[in-house]
Coordinates of C-alpha atoms (C1' of nucleotides) in Angstrom, one line a residue:
Chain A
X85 CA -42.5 -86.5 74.1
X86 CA -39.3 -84.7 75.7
X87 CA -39.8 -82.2 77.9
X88 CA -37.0 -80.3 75.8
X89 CA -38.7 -80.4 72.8
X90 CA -41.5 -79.6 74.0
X91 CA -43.7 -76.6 74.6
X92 CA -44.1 -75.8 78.1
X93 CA -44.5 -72.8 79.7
X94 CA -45.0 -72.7 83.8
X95 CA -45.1 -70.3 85.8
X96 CA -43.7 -70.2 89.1
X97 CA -45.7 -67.6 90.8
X98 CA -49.3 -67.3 91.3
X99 CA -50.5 -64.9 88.4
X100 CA -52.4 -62.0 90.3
X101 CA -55.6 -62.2 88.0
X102 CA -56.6 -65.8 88.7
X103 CA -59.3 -66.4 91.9
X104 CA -59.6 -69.9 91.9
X105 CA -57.4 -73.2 91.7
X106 CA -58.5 -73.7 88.5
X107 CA -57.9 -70.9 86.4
X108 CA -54.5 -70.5 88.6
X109 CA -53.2 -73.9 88.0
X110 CA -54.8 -73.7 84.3
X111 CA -52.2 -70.4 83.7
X112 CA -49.4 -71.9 85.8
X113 CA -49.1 -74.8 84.3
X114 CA -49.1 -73.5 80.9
X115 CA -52.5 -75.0 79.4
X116 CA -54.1 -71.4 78.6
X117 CA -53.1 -67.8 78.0
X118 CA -55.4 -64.8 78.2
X119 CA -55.7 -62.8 75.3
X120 CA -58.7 -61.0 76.1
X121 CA -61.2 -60.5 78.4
X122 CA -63.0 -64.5 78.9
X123 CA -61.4 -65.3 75.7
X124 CA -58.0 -67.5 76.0
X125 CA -55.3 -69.4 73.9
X126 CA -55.2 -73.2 74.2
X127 CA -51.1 -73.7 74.6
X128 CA -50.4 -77.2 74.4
X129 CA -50.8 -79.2 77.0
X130 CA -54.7 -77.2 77.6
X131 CA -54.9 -78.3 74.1
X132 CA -54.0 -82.0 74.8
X133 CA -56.7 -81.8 77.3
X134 CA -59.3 -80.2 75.4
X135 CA -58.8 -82.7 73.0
X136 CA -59.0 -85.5 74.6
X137 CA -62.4 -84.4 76.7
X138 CA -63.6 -83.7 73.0
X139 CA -62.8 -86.9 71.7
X140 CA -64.4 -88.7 75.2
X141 CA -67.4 -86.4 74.1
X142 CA -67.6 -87.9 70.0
X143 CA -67.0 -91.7 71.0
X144 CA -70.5 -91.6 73.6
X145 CA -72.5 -89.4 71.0
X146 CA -71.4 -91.8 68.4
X147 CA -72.0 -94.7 70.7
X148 CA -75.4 -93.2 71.6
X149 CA -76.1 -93.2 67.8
X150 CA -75.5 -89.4 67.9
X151 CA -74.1 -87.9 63.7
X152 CA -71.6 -85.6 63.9
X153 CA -71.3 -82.8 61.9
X154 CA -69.9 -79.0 61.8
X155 CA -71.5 -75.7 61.8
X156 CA -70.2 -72.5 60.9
X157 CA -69.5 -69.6 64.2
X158 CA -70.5 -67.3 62.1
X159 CA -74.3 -67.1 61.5
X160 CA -76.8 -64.8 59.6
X161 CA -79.3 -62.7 61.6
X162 CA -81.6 -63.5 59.2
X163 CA -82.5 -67.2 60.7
X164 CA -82.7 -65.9 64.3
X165 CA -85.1 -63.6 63.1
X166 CA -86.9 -66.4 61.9
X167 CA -87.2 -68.2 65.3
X168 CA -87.9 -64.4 67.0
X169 CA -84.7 -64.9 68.5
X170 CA -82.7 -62.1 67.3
X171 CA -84.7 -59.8 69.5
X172 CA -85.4 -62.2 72.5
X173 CA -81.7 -63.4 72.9
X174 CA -79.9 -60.0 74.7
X175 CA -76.8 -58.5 74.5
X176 CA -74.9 -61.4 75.3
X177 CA -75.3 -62.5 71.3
X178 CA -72.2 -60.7 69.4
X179 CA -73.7 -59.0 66.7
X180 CA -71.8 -57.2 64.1
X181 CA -72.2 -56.4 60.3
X182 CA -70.2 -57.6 57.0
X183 CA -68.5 -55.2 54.2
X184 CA -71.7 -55.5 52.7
X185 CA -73.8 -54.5 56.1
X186 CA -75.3 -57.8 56.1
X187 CA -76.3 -58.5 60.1
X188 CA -74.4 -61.5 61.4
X189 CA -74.0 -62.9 64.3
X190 CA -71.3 -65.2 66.5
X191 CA -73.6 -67.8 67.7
X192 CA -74.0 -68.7 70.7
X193 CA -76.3 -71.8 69.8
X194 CA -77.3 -73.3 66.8
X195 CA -80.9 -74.2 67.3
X196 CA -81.9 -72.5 64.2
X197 CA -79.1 -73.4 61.9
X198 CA -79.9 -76.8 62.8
X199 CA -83.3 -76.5 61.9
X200 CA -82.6 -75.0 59.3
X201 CA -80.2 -77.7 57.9
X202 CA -82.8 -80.0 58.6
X203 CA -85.7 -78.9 57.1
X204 CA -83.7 -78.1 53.6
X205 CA -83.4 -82.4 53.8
X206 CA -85.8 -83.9 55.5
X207 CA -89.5 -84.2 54.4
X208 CA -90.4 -87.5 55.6
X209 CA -90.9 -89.2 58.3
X210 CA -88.7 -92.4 56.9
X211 CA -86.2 -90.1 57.6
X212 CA -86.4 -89.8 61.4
X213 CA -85.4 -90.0 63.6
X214 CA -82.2 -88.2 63.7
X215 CA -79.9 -86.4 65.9
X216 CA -77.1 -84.4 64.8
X217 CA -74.5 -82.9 67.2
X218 CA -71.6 -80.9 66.9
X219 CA -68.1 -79.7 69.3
X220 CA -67.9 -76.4 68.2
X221 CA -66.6 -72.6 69.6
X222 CA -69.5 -70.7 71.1
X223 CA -69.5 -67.2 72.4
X224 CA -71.5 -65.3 74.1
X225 CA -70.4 -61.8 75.7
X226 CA -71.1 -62.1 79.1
X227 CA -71.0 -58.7 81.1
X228 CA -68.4 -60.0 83.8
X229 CA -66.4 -63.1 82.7
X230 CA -64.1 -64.6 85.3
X231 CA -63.0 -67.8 86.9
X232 CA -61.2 -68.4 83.7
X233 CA -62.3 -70.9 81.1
X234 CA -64.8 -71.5 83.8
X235 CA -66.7 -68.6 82.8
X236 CA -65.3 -67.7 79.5
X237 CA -67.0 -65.3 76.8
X238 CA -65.6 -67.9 74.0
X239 CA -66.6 -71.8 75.0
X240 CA -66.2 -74.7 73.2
X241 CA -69.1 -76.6 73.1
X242 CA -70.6 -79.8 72.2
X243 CA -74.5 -79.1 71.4
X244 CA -76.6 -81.8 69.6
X245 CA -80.0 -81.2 68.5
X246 CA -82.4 -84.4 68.0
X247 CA -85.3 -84.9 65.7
X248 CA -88.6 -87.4 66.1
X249 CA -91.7 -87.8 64.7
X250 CA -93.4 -88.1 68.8
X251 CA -93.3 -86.9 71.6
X252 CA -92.2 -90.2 73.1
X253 CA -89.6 -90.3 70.7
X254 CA -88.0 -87.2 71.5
X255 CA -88.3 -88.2 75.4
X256 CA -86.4 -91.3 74.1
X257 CA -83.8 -88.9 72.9
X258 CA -83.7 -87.0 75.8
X259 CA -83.4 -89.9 77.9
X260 CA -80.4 -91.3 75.4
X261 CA -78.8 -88.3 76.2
X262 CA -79.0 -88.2 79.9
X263 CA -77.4 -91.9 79.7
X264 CA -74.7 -91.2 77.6
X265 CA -73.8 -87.6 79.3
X266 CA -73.7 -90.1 82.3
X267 CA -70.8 -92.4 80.8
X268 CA -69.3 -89.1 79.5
X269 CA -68.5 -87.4 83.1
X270 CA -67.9 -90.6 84.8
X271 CA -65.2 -91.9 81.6
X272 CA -63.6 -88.7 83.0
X273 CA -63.8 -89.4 86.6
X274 CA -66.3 -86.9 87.4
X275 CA -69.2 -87.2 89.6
X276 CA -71.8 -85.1 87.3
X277 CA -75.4 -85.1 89.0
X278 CA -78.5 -84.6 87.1
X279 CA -80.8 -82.0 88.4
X280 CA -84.0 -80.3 87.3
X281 CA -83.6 -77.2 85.7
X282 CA -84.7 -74.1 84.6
X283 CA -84.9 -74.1 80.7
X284 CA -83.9 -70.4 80.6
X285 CA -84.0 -68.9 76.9
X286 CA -83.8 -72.0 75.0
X287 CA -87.7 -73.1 76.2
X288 CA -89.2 -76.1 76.6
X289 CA -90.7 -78.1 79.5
X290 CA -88.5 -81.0 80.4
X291 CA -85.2 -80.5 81.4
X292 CA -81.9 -81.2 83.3
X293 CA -78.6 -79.6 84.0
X294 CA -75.7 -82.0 85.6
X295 CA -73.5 -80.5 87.9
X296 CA -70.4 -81.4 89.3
X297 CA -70.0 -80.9 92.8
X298 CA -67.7 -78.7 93.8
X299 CA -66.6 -75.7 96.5
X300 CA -66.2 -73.0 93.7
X301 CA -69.2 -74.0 91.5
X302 CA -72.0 -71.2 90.9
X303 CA -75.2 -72.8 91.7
X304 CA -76.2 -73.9 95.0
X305 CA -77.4 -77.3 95.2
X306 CA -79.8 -79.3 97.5
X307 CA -79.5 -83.2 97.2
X308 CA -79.8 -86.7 98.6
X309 CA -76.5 -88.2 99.7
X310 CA -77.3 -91.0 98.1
X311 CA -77.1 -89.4 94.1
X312 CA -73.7 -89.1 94.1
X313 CA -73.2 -92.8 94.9
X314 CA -74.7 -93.7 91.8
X315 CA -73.0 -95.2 89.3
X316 CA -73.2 -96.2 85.9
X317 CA -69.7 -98.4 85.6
X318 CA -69.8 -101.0 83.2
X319 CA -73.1 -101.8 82.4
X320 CA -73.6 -102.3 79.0
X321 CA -76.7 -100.3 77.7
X322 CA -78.3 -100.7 74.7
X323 CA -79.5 -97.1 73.1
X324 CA -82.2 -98.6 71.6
X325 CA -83.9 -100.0 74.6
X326 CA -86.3 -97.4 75.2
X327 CA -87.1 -99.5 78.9
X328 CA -83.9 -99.9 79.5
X329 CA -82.4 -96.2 78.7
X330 CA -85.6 -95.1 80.2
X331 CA -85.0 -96.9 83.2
X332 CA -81.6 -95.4 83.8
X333 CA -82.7 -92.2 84.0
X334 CA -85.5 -93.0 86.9
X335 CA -82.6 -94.4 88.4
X336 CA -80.7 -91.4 88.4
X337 CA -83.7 -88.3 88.6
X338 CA -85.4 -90.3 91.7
X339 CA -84.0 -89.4 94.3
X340 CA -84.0 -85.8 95.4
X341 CA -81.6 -83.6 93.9
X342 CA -82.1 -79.9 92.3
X343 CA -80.2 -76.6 92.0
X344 CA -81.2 -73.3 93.6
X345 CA -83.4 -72.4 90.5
X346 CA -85.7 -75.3 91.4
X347 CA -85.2 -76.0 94.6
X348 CA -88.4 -76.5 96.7
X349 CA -87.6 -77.0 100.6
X350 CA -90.8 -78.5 101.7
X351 CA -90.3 -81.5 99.2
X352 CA -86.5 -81.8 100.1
X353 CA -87.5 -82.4 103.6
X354 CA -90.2 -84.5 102.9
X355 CA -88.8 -86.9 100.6
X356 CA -84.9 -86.6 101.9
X357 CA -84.5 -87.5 105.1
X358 CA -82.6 -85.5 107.3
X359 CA -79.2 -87.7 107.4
X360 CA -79.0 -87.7 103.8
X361 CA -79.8 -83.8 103.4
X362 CA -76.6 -81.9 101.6
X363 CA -76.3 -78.3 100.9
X364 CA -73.4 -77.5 98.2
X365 CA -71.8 -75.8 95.6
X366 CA -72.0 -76.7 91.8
X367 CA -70.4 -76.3 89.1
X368 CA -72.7 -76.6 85.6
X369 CA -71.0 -79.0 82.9
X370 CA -74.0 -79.9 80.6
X371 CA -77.6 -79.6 80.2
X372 CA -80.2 -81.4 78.0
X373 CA -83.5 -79.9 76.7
X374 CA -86.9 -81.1 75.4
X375 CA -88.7 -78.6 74.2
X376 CA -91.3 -80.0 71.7
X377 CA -92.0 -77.9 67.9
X378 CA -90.9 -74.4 69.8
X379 CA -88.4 -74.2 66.5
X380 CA -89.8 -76.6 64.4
X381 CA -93.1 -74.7 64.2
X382 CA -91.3 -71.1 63.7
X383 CA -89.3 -72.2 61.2
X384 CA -91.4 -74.8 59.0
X385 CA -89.2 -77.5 59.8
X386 CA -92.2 -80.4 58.8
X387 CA -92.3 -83.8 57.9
X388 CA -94.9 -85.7 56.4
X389 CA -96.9 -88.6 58.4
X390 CA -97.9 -92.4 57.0
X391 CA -101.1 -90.9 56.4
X392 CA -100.1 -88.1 54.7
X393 CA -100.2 -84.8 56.9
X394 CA -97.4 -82.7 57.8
X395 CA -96.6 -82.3 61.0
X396 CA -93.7 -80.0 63.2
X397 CA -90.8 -82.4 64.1
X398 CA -90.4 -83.0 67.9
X399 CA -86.9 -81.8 69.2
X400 CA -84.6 -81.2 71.8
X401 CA -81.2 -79.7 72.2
X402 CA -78.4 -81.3 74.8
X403 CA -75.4 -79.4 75.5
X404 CA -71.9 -80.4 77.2
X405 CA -69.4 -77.0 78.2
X406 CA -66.3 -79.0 76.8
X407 CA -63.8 -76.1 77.5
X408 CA -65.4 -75.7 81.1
X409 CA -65.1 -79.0 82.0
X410 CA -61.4 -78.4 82.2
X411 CA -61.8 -76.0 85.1
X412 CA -64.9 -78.2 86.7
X413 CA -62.1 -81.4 86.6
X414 CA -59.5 -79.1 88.4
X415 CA -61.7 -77.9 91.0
X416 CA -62.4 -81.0 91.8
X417 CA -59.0 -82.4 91.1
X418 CA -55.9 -80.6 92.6
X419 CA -54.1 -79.7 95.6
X420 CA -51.8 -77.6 97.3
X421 CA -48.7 -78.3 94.4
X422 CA -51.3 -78.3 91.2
X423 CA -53.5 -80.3 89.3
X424 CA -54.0 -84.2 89.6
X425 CA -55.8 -85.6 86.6
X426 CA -57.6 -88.6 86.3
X427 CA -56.2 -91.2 83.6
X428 CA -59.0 -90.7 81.2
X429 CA -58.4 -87.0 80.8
X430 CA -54.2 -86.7 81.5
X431 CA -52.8 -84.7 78.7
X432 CA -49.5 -87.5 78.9
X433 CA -50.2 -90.9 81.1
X434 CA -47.1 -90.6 82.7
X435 CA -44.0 -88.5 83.2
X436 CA -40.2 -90.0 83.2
X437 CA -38.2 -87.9 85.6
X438 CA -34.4 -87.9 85.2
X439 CA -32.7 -87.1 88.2
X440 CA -29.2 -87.2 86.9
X441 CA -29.4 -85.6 82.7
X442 CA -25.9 -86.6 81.1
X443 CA -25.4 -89.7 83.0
X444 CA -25.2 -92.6 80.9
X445 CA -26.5 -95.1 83.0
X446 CA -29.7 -92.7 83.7
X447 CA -29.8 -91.1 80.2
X448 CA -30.0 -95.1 78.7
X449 CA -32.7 -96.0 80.9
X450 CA -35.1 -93.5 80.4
X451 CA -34.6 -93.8 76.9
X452 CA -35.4 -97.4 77.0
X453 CA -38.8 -96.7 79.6
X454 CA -39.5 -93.7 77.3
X455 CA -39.0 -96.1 73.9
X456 CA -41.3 -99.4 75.8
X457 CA -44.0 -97.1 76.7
X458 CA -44.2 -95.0 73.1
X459 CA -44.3 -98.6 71.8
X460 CA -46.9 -100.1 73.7
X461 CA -49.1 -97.1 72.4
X462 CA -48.8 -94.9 75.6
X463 CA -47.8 -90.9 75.5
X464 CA -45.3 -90.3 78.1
X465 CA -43.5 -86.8 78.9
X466 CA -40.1 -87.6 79.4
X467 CA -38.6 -84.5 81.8
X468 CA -34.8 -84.8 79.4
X469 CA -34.3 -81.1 80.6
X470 CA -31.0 -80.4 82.7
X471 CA -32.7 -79.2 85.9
X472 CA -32.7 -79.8 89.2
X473 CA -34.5 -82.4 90.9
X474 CA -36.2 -80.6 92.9
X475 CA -37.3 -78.1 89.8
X476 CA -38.2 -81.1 87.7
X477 CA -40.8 -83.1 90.8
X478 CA -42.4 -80.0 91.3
X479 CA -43.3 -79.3 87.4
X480 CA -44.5 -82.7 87.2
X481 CA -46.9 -81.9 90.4
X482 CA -47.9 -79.0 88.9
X483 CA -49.0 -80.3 85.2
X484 CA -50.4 -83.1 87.7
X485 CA -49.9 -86.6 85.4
X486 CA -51.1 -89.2 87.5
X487 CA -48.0 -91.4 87.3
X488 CA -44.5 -90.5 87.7
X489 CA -41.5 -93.0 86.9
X490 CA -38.5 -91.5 88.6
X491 CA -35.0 -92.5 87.6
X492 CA -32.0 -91.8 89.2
X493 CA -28.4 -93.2 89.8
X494 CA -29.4 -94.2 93.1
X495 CA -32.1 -96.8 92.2
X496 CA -30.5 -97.8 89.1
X497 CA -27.5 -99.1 91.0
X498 CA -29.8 -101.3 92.6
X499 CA -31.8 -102.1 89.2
X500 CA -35.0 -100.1 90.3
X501 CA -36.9 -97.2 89.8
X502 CA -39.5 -95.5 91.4
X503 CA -43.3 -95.6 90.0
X504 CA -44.8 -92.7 92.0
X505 CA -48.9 -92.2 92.0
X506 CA -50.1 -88.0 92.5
X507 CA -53.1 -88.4 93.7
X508 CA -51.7 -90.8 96.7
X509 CA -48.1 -89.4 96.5
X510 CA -47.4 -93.1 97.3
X511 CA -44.1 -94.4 95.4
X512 CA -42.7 -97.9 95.6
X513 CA -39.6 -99.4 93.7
X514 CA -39.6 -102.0 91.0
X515 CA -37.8 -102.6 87.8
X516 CA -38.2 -100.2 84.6
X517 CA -39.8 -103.1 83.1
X518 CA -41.8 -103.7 85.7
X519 CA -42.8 -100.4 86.1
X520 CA -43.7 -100.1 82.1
X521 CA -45.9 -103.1 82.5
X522 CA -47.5 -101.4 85.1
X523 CA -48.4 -98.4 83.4
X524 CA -49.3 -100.1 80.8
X525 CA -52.0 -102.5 82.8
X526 CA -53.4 -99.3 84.4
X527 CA -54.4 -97.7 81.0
X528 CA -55.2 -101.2 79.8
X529 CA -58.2 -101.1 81.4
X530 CA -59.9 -97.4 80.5
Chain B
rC17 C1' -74.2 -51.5 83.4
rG18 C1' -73.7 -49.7 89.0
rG19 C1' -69.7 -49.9 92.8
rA20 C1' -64.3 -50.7 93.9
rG21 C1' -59.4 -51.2 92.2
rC22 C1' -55.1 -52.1 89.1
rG23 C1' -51.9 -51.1 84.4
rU24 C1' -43.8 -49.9 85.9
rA25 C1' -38.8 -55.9 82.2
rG26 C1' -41.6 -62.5 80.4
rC27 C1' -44.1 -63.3 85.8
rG28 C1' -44.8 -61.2 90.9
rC29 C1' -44.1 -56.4 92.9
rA30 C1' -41.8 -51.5 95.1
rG31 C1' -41.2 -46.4 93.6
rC32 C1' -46.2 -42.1 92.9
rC33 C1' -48.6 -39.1 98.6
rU34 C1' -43.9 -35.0 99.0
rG35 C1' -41.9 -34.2 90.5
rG36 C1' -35.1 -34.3 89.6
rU37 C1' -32.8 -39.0 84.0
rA38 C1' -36.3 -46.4 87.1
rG39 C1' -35.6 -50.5 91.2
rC40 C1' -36.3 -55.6 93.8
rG41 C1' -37.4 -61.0 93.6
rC42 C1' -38.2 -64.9 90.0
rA43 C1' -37.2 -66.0 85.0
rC44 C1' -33.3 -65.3 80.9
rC45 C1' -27.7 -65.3 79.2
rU46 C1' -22.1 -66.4 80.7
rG47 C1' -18.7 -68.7 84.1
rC48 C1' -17.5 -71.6 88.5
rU49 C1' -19.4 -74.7 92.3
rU50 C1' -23.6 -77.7 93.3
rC51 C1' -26.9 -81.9 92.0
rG52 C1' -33.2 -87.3 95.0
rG53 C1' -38.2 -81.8 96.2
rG54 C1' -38.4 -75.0 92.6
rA55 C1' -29.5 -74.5 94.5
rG56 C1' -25.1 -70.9 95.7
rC57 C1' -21.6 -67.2 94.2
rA58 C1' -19.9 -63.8 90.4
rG59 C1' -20.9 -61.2 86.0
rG60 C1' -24.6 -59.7 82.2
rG61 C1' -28.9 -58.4 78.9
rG62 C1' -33.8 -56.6 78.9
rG63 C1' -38.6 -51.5 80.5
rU64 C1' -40.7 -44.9 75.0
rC65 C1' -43.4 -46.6 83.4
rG66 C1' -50.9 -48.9 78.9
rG67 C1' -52.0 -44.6 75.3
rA68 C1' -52.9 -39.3 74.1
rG69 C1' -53.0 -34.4 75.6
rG70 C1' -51.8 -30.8 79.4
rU71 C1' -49.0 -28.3 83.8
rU72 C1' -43.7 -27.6 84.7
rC73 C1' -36.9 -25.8 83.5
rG74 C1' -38.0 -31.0 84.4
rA75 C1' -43.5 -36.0 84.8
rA76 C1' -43.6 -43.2 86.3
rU77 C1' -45.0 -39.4 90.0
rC78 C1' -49.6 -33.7 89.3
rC79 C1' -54.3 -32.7 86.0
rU80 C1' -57.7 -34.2 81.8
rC81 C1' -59.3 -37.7 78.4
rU82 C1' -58.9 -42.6 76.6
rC83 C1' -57.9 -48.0 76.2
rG84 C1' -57.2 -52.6 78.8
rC85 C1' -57.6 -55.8 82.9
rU86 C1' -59.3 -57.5 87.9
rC87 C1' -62.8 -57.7 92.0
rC88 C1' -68.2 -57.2 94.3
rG89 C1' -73.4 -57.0 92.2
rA90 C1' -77.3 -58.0 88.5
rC91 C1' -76.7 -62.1 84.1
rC92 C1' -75.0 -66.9 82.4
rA93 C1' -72.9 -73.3 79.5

RNA sequence: CGGAGCGUAGCGCAGCCUGGUAGCGCACCUGCUUCGGGAGCAGGGGGUCGGAGGUUCGAAUCCUCUCGCUCCGACCA
């Protein structure tokens, strides 16, 4: 992509609503626009992003064995009456009426739709298990929105819902999605602990919420040093392999680590000991729910048995804040000139600064970089604009790719260019070829 | 919803207290110079001062109402 023909609108100044580096380098670098309170336009490159967490999202669900499928925003009050949620859910559900004063509602979940999808279908147990999930807009009308897409009133959302004939078939599917939310936050170079958790208004007993540490985030937290260091990398892990999956998880849940909801001091200090104590900050990017017939039941959502009864499906419901995960990776990814993504998330894998527009020399070799790396199946953002140096480096800082080739007259005289890494700000000088292979090795192996 | 603030050009702000026909920086347009970390000079365009009502000879400025946004709190993925 050229930067000329492309659609990006920074900012230069700090805009005065915007408290945290997120939601500041968010509107400063042009990924979102606020059109109303918590509720914001994707421009571009936030688009790019969002896209590309989504699609992270859909290939570990599918992986997982996860069907994907789409559910309307709109909803009818009708099924949350069903459930008794209409009434228990509060003001944070928008609720408005049709021309023909039918009660409708934006949802904010989609337990009962789900459920209701389900039960239309399914009527044996030959059927199960299943889980479907969906990425879909939420909204829920919190009273103060802020931090930007952090804390938005509109959210987009991946929310799956999983059916089993047991108990010990839904924990299977709980314990599928605790693994794959694992390889979902560290394929985007997050650090995303699983902690016990409150189950809040959805219900249930057995539940976690993963949260990414970080200075800004809203929840205290109280963990081992040692969860953080835990990694899944490249294991391979069969889905199926209830010992296996199952196995993970104890991994991950042993050691001590729970938010302020849960938090219980006397077993911190007995089971942590004191050097590996921490006290932080959180920020909430997913959360995964068993919680047993609660719907099923309410909503006659049955299936019948080998020897013939009818019984409740077991479910649970596992969320990831897709939208918000673009503020939790800036909080924990930026600095003092803006945003430094990690390569699975960067909305282009490289930028091509051109020190020198309208040079031949200059102009023909970014072309050429620009052409090899399109080729080799990359997206690069070449900066073709006639600026300034100086204006052109410190765009590319802010929108915070993680690899910058610079060209200029200078280097070229000499046959080199400069590959420069953001996160390091280290640069060293080697051929544009050499520089493309590069590139291209480093996103070889994501 | 309780408390506190803010709405003046695309963005950041001054002007308001003490009414007199709207200003600064950035951005934008033109020209010249410059050109490896957000250039310099010169010229230029752009605002019914959030909206409605009122007071006044005269309102961005004073009064009333209203809408929007931000911050602190309770609430939340």
């Amino acid at each position: 992509m050229r930067l000329s023909r492309y659609f990006l609108p920074v900012l230069k100044e700090n805009p005065s609503e915007a408290q945290i580096a997120s939601h500041r380098l968010m509107l400063r670098a042009g990924m979102i626009k606020q059109e109303s309170a918590g509720i914001y336009a994707w421009l571009p490159l936030g688009y790019k992003v969002l896209r590309r967490l989504a699609q992270i999202v859909h290939e570990e669900q599918e992986r997982a064995g996860h069907i994907p499928l789409l559910m309307p925003t709109l909803q009818s009050a009708d099924l949350w009456r069903e459930s008794g949620r209409y009434d228990a859910y509060g003001p944070e559900m928008l609720r408005f009426k049709d021309r023909h004063d039918r009660e409708m509602l934006y949802g904010p979940t989609n337990e009962e739709m789900i459920t209701d999808i389900f039960r239309t279908y399914v009527s044996s147990y030959k059927d199960l298990p299943v889980t479907l999930y969906q990425i879909q807009w939420k909204f829920r009308d919190e009273i103060r929105p802020r931090f930007g897409v952090m804390r938005g009133r509109e959210f987009y959302m991946k929310d799956g819902y999983n059916f089993d004939l047991t108990r010990e078939d839904a924990l299977h599917a709980y314990n599928r999605h605790m693994v794959s939310y694992l390889r979902t936050y560290e394929r985007m170079g997050l650090t995303a602990i699983p902690m016990r958790a409150d189950s809040g208004p959805i219900g249930g007993d057995n539940t976690h919420e993963f949260l990414v540490l970080a200075q800004t985030g809203e929840s205290e937290v109280f963990y081992d040093a040692r969860v953080p260091e835990l990694k899944l990398g490249e294991r391979a892990v069969d889905y199926d392999d209830r010992e296996q999956v199952a196995g993970i998880c104890k991994e991950f849940t042993t050691l001590y680590a729970r938010t302020d909801e849960t938090h219980d001091v006397k077993v911190f200090e007995d089971q942590v000991p004191e050097e590996h104590r921490r006290v932080g900050r959180g920020i909430e990017v997913g959360q995964i729910f068993y919680f047993g017939t609660k719907y099923s039941e309410a909503m006659g959502a049955v299936v019948t048995t080998p020897d013939g009864r009818k019984v409740p499906v077991e479910m649970g419901s596992h969320g990831i804040g897709v939208s918000r995960l673009i503020g939790a990776l800036i909080e924990a990814n930026h600095d003092e000139k803006g945003i430094i993504w990690p390569e699975g998330v960067t909305p282009f894998h490289v930028g091509i600064v051109n020190l020198k527009q309208g040079d031949s020399a200059t102009d023909a070799a970014c072309d050429s970089i620009h052409a090899a790396l399109v080729a080799a199946g990359l997206d690069p953002l070449y900066d073709d604009r006639d600026e300034r140096a100086g204006s052109k480096f410190a765009t590319m800082d802010l929108i915070g790719l993680p690899w910058r080739i610079t060209v200029g007259p200078r280097g070229l005289a000499n046959n080199v260019v400069e590959l420069t890494s953001r996160r390091t700000g280290k640069s060293e000088e080697m051929s544009a070829a050499a520089a493309v292979a590069r590139i291209k090795e480093i996103y070889a192996a994501l």
